Short mmCIF file of C-alpha atoms in Angstrom, two decimals:
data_model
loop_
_atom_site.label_atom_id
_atom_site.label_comp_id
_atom_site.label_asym_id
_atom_site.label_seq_id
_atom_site.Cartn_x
_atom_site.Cartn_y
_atom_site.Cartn_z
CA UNK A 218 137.96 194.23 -130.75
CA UNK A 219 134.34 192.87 -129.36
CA UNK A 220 132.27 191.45 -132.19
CA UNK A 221 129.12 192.63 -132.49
CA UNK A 222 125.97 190.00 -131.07
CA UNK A 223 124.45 188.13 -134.54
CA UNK A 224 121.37 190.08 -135.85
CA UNK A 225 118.40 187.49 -134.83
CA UNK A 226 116.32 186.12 -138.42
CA UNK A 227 112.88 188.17 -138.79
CA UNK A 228 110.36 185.65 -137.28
CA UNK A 229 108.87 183.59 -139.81
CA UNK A 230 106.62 181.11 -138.07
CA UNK A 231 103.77 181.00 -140.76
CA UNK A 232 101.59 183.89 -139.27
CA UNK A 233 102.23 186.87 -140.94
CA UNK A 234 103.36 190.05 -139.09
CA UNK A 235 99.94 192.04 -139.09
CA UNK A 236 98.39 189.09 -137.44
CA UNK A 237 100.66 188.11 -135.02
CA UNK A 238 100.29 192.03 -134.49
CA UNK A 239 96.59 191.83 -133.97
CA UNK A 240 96.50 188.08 -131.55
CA UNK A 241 99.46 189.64 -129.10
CA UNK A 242 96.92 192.77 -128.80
CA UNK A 243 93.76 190.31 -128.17
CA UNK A 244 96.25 188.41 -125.82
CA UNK A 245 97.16 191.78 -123.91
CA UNK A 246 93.99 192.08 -123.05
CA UNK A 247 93.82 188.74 -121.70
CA UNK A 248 96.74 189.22 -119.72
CA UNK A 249 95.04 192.25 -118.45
CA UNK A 250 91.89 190.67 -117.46
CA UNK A 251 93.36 188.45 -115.99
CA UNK A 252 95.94 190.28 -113.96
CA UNK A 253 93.05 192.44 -112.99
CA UNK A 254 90.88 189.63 -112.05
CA UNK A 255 93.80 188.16 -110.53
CA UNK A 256 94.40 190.87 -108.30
CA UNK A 257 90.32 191.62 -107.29
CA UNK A 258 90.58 187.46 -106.16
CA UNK A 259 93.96 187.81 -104.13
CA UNK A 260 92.53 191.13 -102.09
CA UNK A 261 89.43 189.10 -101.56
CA UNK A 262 91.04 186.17 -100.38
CA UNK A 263 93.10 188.70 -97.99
CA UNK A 264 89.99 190.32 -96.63
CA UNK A 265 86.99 187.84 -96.90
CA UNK A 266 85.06 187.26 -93.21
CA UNK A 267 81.80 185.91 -92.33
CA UNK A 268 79.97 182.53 -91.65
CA UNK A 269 82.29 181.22 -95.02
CA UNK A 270 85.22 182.55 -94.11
CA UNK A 271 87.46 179.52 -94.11
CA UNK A 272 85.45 178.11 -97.43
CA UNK A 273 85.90 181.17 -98.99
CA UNK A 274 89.54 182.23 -97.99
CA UNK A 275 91.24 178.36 -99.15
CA UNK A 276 88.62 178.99 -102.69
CA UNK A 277 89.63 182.24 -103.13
CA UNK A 278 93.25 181.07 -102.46
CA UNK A 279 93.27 178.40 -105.40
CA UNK A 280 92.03 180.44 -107.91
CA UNK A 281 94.47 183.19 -107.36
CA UNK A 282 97.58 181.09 -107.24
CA UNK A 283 95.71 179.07 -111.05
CA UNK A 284 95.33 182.96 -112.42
CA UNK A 285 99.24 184.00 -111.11
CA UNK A 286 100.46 180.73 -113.15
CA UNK A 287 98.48 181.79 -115.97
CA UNK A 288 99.70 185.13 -116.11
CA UNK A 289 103.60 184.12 -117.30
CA UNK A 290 101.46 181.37 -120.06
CA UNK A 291 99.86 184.23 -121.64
CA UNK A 292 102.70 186.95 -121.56
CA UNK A 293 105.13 183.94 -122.82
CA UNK A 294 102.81 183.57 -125.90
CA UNK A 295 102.58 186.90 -126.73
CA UNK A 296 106.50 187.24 -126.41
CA UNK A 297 106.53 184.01 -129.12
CA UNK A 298 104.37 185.85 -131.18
CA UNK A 299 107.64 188.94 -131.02
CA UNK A 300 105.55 191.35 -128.63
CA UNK A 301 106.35 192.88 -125.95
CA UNK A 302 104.28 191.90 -123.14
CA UNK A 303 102.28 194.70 -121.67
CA UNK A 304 102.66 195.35 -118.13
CA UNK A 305 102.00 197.69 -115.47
CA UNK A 306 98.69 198.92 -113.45
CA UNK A 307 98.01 202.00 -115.47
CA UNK A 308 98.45 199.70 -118.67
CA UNK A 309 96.46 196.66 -117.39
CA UNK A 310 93.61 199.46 -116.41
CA UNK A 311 93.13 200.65 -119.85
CA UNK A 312 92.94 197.47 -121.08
CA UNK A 313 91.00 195.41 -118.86
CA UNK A 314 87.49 194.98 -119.23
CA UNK A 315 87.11 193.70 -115.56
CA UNK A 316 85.79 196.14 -113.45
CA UNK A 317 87.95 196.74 -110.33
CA UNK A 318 86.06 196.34 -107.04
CA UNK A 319 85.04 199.50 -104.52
CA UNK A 320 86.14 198.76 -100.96
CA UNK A 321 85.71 196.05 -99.98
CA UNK A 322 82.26 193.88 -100.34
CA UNK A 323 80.22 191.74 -98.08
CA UNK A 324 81.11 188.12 -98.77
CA UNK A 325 78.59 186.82 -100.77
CA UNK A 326 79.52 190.38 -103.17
CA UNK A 327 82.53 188.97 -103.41
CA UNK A 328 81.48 185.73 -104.97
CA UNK A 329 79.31 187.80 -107.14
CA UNK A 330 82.44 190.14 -108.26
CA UNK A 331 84.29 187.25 -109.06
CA UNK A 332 81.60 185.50 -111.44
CA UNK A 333 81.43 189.07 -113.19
CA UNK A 334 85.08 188.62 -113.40
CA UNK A 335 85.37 185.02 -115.24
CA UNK A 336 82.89 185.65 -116.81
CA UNK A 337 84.14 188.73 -118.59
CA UNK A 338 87.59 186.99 -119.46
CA UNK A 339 85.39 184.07 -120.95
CA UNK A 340 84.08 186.88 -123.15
CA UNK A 341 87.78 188.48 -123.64
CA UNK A 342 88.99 185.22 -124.58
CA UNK A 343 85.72 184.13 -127.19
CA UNK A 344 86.95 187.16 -129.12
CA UNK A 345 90.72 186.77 -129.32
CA UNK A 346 90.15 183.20 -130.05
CA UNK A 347 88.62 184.21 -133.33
CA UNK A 348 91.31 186.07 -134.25
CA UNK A 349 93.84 183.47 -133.61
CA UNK A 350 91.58 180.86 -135.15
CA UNK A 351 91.01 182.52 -138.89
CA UNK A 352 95.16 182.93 -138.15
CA UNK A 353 95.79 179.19 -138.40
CA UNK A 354 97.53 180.15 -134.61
CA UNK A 355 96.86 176.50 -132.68
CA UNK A 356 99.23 177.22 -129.73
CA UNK A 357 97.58 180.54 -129.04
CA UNK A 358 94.34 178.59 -129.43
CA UNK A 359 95.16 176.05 -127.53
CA UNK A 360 96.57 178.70 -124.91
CA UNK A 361 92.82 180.44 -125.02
CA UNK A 362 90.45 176.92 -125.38
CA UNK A 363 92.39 175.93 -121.68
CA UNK A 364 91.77 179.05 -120.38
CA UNK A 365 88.31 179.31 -121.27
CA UNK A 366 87.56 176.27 -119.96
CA UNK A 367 88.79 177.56 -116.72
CA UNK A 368 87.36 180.85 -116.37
CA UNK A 369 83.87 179.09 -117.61
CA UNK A 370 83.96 176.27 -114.45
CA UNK A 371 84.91 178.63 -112.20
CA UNK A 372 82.54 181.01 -112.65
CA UNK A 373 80.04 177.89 -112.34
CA UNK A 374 81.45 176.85 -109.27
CA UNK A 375 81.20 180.41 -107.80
CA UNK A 376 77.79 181.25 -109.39
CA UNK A 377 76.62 177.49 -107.40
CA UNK A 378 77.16 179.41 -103.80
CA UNK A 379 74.83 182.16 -104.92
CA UNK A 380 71.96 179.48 -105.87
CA UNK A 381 69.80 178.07 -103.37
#
């Protein structure tokens, strides 16, 4: 006779259920932002032209493939926190704030899309991070303060070739 798998302890990591409840929800739609925004950059980076084309294309190309490894960081914390991690486009579209792009835009639109973008999972972030915070949650934290820090340069960088 098999013997039945071991029933797995209830997760006791010091943040109580309803809060580790309430960050993997802020961290969904994180993960959606960014799979959105992740998305938005790759199809740009597929179908950029103009006098920038190559500058564009190799930028664009870097900041997808930082967003792609970001994706897995995020829906690995969430699955720590004993989530599931949400998935799918009809999921990530009600739960992204980042607004998905209409055919595709002159060059320089593009850059602008994309500043929207960061800019908008800077804001995503900001609020999870409180939660998380007032939940004595470092790693998710941690997890959010790196990201920011991202999202916030590259928009900067991006918002630069709009100056001037």
């Amino acid at each position: 006779m098999a013997s039945k798998a071991p029933t797995p302890p209830a997760i006791d990591i010091g943040i109580p259920e309803a809060q580790r409840k309430q960050i993997a929800e802020g961290l969904g739609r994180v993960l959606a932002d960014s799979t959105v925004l992740y998305a938005k950059t790759h199809g740009f980076h597929w179908n950029v032209t103009g006098p920038m084309f190559n500058t564009l294309h190799l930028m664009f190309m870097e900041q997808y493939t930082e967003l792609w490894t970001a994706l897995d960081e995020i829906a690995e914390r969430i699955r720590a926190l004993g989530l599931p991690a949400p998935y799918g486009g009809s999921t990530y579209s009600g739960l992204s704030s980042v607004p998905e792009s209409k055919g595709v835009p002159a060059a320089m639109d593009m850059v602008r899309e994309l500043v929207v973008g960061h800019e908008t999972v800077a804001r995503t972030i900001r609020d999870v991070f409180t939660t998380a915070d007032e939940a004595n949650d470092q790693p998710t934290a941690d997890l959010l303060t790196q990201r920011l820090q991202i999202h916030e340069k590259t928009a900067w960088m991006l918002r630069s070739l709009l100056e001037g």
